[in-house]
Amino acid sequence: MAEITFDRVTKVYPDGTSAVSELSLDIADGEFVVLVGPSGCGKTTALRMVAGLEEISRGELRIGGRVANHMLPRGRDIAMVFQNYALYPQKSVYNNMAFALKIRNVPKDEIDRRVREAARILGLTQYLERKPKALSGGQRQRVAMGRAIVREPQAFLMDEPLSNLDAKLRVDMRAEIARIQRMLGATTIYVTHDQVEAMTMGDRVAVMRGGILQQVDAPERLYEQPANLFVASFIGSPAMNLVEASLEAESGRLHCRFGDSSLAVSDICRQARPEIEAYAGRRVVVGFRSEDITDATSAPEAGADRRLKAVIEVREALGSEILAHFSLGEERAGLALAGDVIEEQDGGASSPRSRRFVARLGPRAPVREGERAELVVDTDRLHFFDPESGLALGRSRT
Amino acid sequence: MARSAPTEWTAPAPPGTPVNVAGPSVPLAPARSRRSRARRGVLFLLMVAVAAVMLYPFYFMITTSFHTEAQYQTGHGSSISSWTTLGQTVPIGQQLLNSTLICAASIAIILVVSISAGFAFSKLQFRGSQGVFLALVGAMMVPLQSILIPEYVNVSRLGLTNNYTGAILVYAALGTPFATFLMTTYFRGLPDELIEAAVVDGLSYPATLWRVALPLALPAIATVTVLQFVQIWDDLLVGLLFLQNPAERPITVGLAVLASGRTTSVPILMAGSLVSALPAMVVYLGFQRYLVRGLTLGVGK
Amino acid sequence: MAALVTPVAMSRSVERSQRPRRMRLSTQRRLTGLVLSIPALALVVAFVVIPIVQAVYYSMTQWNGVTSTWIGPSAYTQTFHNPAFWQVLTNNGLLLLAVPFALAIPLGIAVLLHERVRGWKFFRSVYFLPTAISWVVIGMVAERFFAYDGPLDKIIGSHTDFLGSSSTALLALAITFVWSMIGTNTVIFLTGLATLDTTVQEAAFVDGATAWQSFSNVTLPHLKRFVQLAFIMTVISAFSALFSLIFVMTGGGPGYSTTTMEFFVYQTGFSQSEFGTAALYGIVLFVMMAVVGIVQLKLIRSE
Ligand SMILES: Nc1ncnc2c1ncn2[C@@H]1O[C@H](COP(=O)(O)OP(=O)(O)O)[C@@H](O)[C@H]1O
Ligand SMILES: [Mg+2]
């Protein structure tokens, strides 16, 4: 096993597309790192550079401490699981797994031992003689995993390995891959566009966008302390509510105002993010997660400076909770929801974002579609971002 | 090929007929059913008539070959004499052997060059490979007759018309463009990841072709082989000009030369024709689906 | 995973195989591609491309196999004054008239066969079978079929030698040609019909279309690309695959009445030893094929 280091790695394709820019990332021995980001952000390119399938334009890639920029794939001792599995259709499951070992002249009984061991781990023992065509999607996925496992490589690379599976199988395999990775203790880089996969699987998650690394952190930190607007909106489902507001100092208190609404920044929040003081009298983007909103009936003690007068537009009852999509009265048109900010930055390329706020309420919250409701925001947990740079204010809180 | 049997259309049920969505289709009104049965009968007879027209040459060849020349003129009687004397009139064994040898050698060359080139054009692109590919495929449109004179001059100046080599090379060159086109199209259908997986597994590119792509190309190889076999086996022009030694003539050329003499007995000619047609027919019937695939390649789905 | 520890043997073999090759992967890829495409390219350049260039040169010489004199482009204008040349071109044009028949008849057969006639697979094989026999053999049978007192003559009772009369010889050739294209084209159309989504047809019927309307509005447009393919293959055959048929059936005669351009090349070169003129006819044939190819491309592009 080995550690993998990207040192200001850049990839510019011959046609001028800059797919990965100045990527710096240290992956420790045995670590499971997930690269996540919207489609086209350069994840696959980054992975293929590690595999040796794509040349590195600038910067240095080190595998196990050795500079690997010009190493051939076979010299890197790395295994890759492809999105479409890339199984050899004419070979049986056994031979698919054994192939790489045969190429490397591993003794026959050693091959046999490793293939059977991998098949046992993956539950493929009774399918060893089948051809890939005769397997289900999930089984093929396992064979692709098995082909990587038997190699006992320095590192595993996986490019959206679950995206061709149906939803239920995806959830099962998610846990399965995480289990196997922990069991083998193998350094793994896992690429996905699905933030749920990223959050559930990775020791650390690296968020990319437009070829640029946005943030690398453990899943919880990514969620709690997004480094910028993009990460804030990308990680978490439903996405964080983001709205442009003016930060106003009034008799020693800080208020953020947007439309007719006003939220007071709590003292806890101010202590945790001293940077926001400098923004008094300026515009900021304020964010709050949907689960940090409750309906006023279950928080009667909350002051008026934490309340939002909402109009419930869509109510999604999920059983264990209610997702309430709401707007803030008549003033909607004047509000710049931060989704717009992000869309502008993406050149309008990303998917259309909800122009509403979302609250995650208790299953019996008294909200009805089309009616007004009073909602309470946990103002200890507000997030602030610079509207120009998009960077988070006061990320340093632990 | 047409695996899914064409389903006959049944007209929409008249209004008021209960429609059973899950169950068997609505029963037809008896009158309609009678009419459609009659229609089917007529269709069947029509198809039989077409079949008779298409099979006529076989009928003619078989019946004629069991006559003597005199019997053929009068149309009465039968004899197997043309079969027994066939070997004396024509060196049929040698000619069959020649045909086989020339086919085998040409096809081997075509396969080797078209598989390598097809793999290169589809998976190992280099600067200008698209242009080279188009030029190669464009050569498909050049008929041999257009370049017959210089081709003949070149090959005979090289002294290659005195043995099989000249004809084999000409056949190989004429078959290569289409075979390369077919192979390129076929390999394009293989996912790039398959090749990359092999590279990550530790294979060099030539080894990837040999150990991963080639085993997968068997259907395409079969298509090329069958198409080229029939083409070369049935060809006259190349054999006529590029094989100057009569002992090396393939069977189709041998027959044509015999026929153009106009002194040979028709029954013997027909017996020879049957012998010559048999291998190609066996290949045709046995490998029909590969032929059809080759035929309709490029039309897409 | 204690059981899956990397054995020493493996990493050693990896290093060994890596050392002799220092080339980058992308360089290896391009180089391998280049090397692999060379044999095919060499073969085609040597036996197709170079001869084309030579043919252009030869076409402007007078050359009887022994002495060769340069004439220049005027060789072409001289040819245009040769009445035989025009007759041959006319023959090619007349053969084109057979192409619609070589398409319509198989189209009809395919559509009918597609109605799931009992034994349609058997019929398909039977219709396809003649495609396997060589033009030489077809020609030999056709020669007897059209002969004086031959089967056709007996049916009609006209006492003519169809191949011996310049008014009917080309027609006989065209009929034989149409007959021999039936198998190939039927199979092409059947393949096309098999890819037809029957629900579209059904939708047409639900919309109240008659059988004919459904055929012309759904089936035929769907078959368009297959018809194009059959068309181009038939035209190519008409221009460049009838050599053997003509060689066996008529030898180009009587007179020039069944000589097409491709046969004209052979005749001029190898019967009359006028290699220069023969090369010129070859160029003319090449231009004809190129025109067909370009028209075809235009048709496909125009969609
Ligand atoms: N071979 C290539 N040539 C040119 N541009 C490419 C190539 N491969 C990918 N790209 C571009 O590079 C960017 C990143 O692609 P990719 O790494 O595949 O993204 P992801 O895997 O995150 O969806 C995209 O804009 C894509 O269009
Ligand atoms: Mg990708």
Tab-separated table of N, CA, C and O in Angstrom, chain A residues 161-195:
chain	number	residue	atom	x	y	z
A	161	PRO	N	-18.161	3.742	-9.661
A	161	PRO	CA	-18.402	2.311	-9.878
A	161	PRO	C	-19.854	1.912	-9.655
A	161	PRO	O	-20.262	0.853	-10.085
A	162	LEU	N	-20.625	2.750	-8.986
A	162	LEU	CA	-21.992	2.338	-8.661
A	162	LEU	C	-23.044	3.012	-9.528
A	162	LEU	O	-24.232	2.735	-9.382
A	163	SER	N	-22.609	3.884	-10.423
A	163	SER	CA	-23.612	4.709	-11.090
A	163	SER	C	-24.448	3.925	-12.086
A	163	SER	O	-25.483	4.405	-12.520
A	164	ASN	N	-24.029	2.704	-12.455
A	164	ASN	CA	-24.853	1.920	-13.376
A	164	ASN	C	-25.787	0.955	-12.649
A	164	ASN	O	-26.414	0.115	-13.278
A	165	LEU	N	-25.848	1.061	-11.345
A	165	LEU	CA	-26.707	0.145	-10.591
A	165	LEU	C	-27.998	0.848	-10.202
A	165	LEU	O	-28.062	2.069	-10.147
A	166	ASP	N	-29.021	0.038	-9.908
A	166	ASP	CA	-30.267	0.675	-9.466
A	166	ASP	C	-30.127	1.126	-8.014
A	166	ASP	O	-29.192	0.750	-7.303
A	167	ALA	N	-31.065	1.947	-7.593
A	167	ALA	CA	-30.904	2.692	-6.342
A	167	ALA	C	-30.667	1.774	-5.136
A	167	ALA	O	-29.773	2.019	-4.334
A	168	LYS	N	-31.416	0.702	-5.063
A	168	LYS	CA	-31.314	-0.148	-3.884
A	168	LYS	C	-29.952	-0.830	-3.831
A	168	LYS	O	-29.277	-0.866	-2.808
A	169	LEU	N	-29.556	-1.378	-4.994
A	169	LEU	CA	-28.277	-2.070	-5.078
A	169	LEU	C	-27.131	-1.115	-4.768
A	169	LEU	O	-26.126	-1.479	-4.169
A	170	ARG	N	-27.334	0.138	-5.185
A	170	ARG	CA	-26.292	1.132	-4.977
A	170	ARG	C	-26.038	1.318	-3.478
A	170	ARG	O	-24.905	1.379	-3.033
A	171	VAL	N	-27.127	1.356	-2.735
A	171	VAL	CA	-26.985	1.534	-1.295
A	171	VAL	C	-26.266	0.328	-0.688
A	171	VAL	O	-25.362	0.472	0.131
A	172	ASP	N	-26.639	-0.878	-1.129
A	172	ASP	CA	-25.996	-2.083	-0.601
A	172	ASP	C	-24.506	-2.098	-0.923
A	172	ASP	O	-23.671	-2.370	-0.071
A	173	MET	N	-24.209	-1.827	-2.194
A	173	MET	CA	-22.814	-1.910	-2.633
A	173	MET	C	-21.962	-0.826	-1.986
A	173	MET	O	-20.774	-1.004	-1.783
A	174	ARG	N	-22.608	0.300	-1.679
A	174	ARG	CA	-21.914	1.389	-1.015
A	174	ARG	C	-21.294	0.870	0.280
A	174	ARG	O	-20.099	1.016	0.527
A	175	ALA	N	-22.128	0.206	1.051
A	175	ALA	CA	-21.652	-0.338	2.326
A	175	ALA	C	-20.625	-1.438	2.093
A	175	ALA	O	-19.631	-1.550	2.813
A	176	GLU	N	-20.878	-2.235	1.062
A	176	GLU	CA	-20.013	-3.359	0.747
A	176	GLU	C	-18.597	-2.889	0.398
A	176	GLU	O	-17.604	-3.416	0.902
A	177	ILE	N	-18.534	-1.879	-0.462
A	177	ILE	CA	-17.217	-1.377	-0.874
A	177	ILE	C	-16.485	-0.783	0.321
A	177	ILE	O	-15.295	-1.032	0.529
A	178	ALA	N	-17.216	-0.039	1.127
A	178	ALA	CA	-16.585	0.556	2.304
A	178	ALA	C	-16.045	-0.541	3.224
A	178	ALA	O	-14.936	-0.448	3.733
A	179	ARG	N	-16.830	-1.609	3.363
A	179	ARG	CA	-16.403	-2.716	4.229
A	179	ARG	C	-15.121	-3.364	3.701
A	179	ARG	O	-14.159	-3.581	4.433
A	180	ILE	N	-15.118	-3.648	2.397
A	180	ILE	CA	-13.959	-4.318	1.817
A	180	ILE	C	-12.726	-3.435	1.906
A	180	ILE	O	-11.627	-3.896	2.223
A	181	GLN	N	-12.944	-2.139	1.643
A	181	GLN	CA	-11.799	-1.238	1.696
A	181	GLN	C	-11.197	-1.228	3.101
A	181	GLN	O	-9.988	-1.265	3.266
A	182	ARG	N	-12.056	-1.207	4.096
A	182	ARG	CA	-11.532	-1.190	5.461
A	182	ARG	C	-10.828	-2.490	5.778
A	182	ARG	O	-9.782	-2.515	6.403
A	183	MET	N	-11.385	-3.587	5.278
A	183	MET	CA	-10.797	-4.888	5.542
A	183	MET	C	-9.407	-4.996	4.909
A	183	MET	O	-8.466	-5.493	5.521
A	184	LEU	N	-9.293	-4.506	3.676
A	184	LEU	CA	-8.009	-4.608	2.994
A	184	LEU	C	-7.063	-3.493	3.415
A	184	LEU	O	-5.861	-3.594	3.228
A	185	GLY	N	-7.622	-2.432	3.952
A	185	GLY	CA	-6.789	-1.296	4.349
A	185	GLY	C	-6.049	-0.683	3.183
A	185	GLY	O	-4.923	-0.208	3.317
A	186	ALA	N	-6.687	-0.696	2.010
A	186	ALA	CA	-5.987	-0.244	0.811
A	186	ALA	C	-6.271	1.225	0.541
A	186	ALA	O	-7.400	1.679	0.669
A	187	THR	N	-5.224	1.936	0.155
A	187	THR	CA	-5.398	3.319	-0.275
A	187	THR	C	-6.391	3.338	-1.427
A	187	THR	O	-6.241	2.584	-2.381
A	188	THR	N	-7.395	4.204	-1.335
A	188	THR	CA	-8.444	4.192	-2.357
A	188	THR	C	-8.831	5.610	-2.736
A	188	THR	O	-9.032	6.456	-1.864
A	189	ILE	N	-8.895	5.852	-4.032
A	189	ILE	CA	-9.484	7.101	-4.515
A	189	ILE	C	-10.769	6.726	-5.237
A	189	ILE	O	-10.760	5.899	-6.143
A	190	TYR	N	-11.843	7.337	-4.792
A	190	TYR	CA	-13.163	6.959	-5.271
A	190	TYR	C	-13.818	8.195	-5.853
A	190	TYR	O	-13.908	9.226	-5.194
A	191	VAL	N	-14.246	8.085	-7.105
A	191	VAL	CA	-14.833	9.243	-7.783
A	191	VAL	C	-16.336	9.078	-7.878
A	191	VAL	O	-16.823	7.990	-8.208
A	192	THR	N	-17.066	10.118	-7.574
A	192	THR	CA	-18.522	10.069	-7.724
A	192	THR	C	-19.061	11.481	-7.902
A	192	THR	O	-18.397	12.453	-7.545
A	193	HIS	N	-20.227	11.588	-8.505
A	193	HIS	CA	-20.867	12.896	-8.557
A	193	HIS	C	-21.968	12.983	-7.500
A	193	HIS	O	-22.628	13.982	-7.367
A	194	ASP	N	-22.133	11.866	-6.776
A	194	ASP	CA	-23.238	11.759	-5.834
A	194	ASP	C	-22.731	12.118	-4.445
A	194	ASP	O	-21.927	11.403	-3.850
A	195	GLN	N	-23.206	13.238	-3.920
A	195	GLN	CA	-22.667	13.697	-2.641
A	195	GLN	C	-23.043	12.785	-1.486
A	195	GLN	O	-22.331	12.707	-0.497
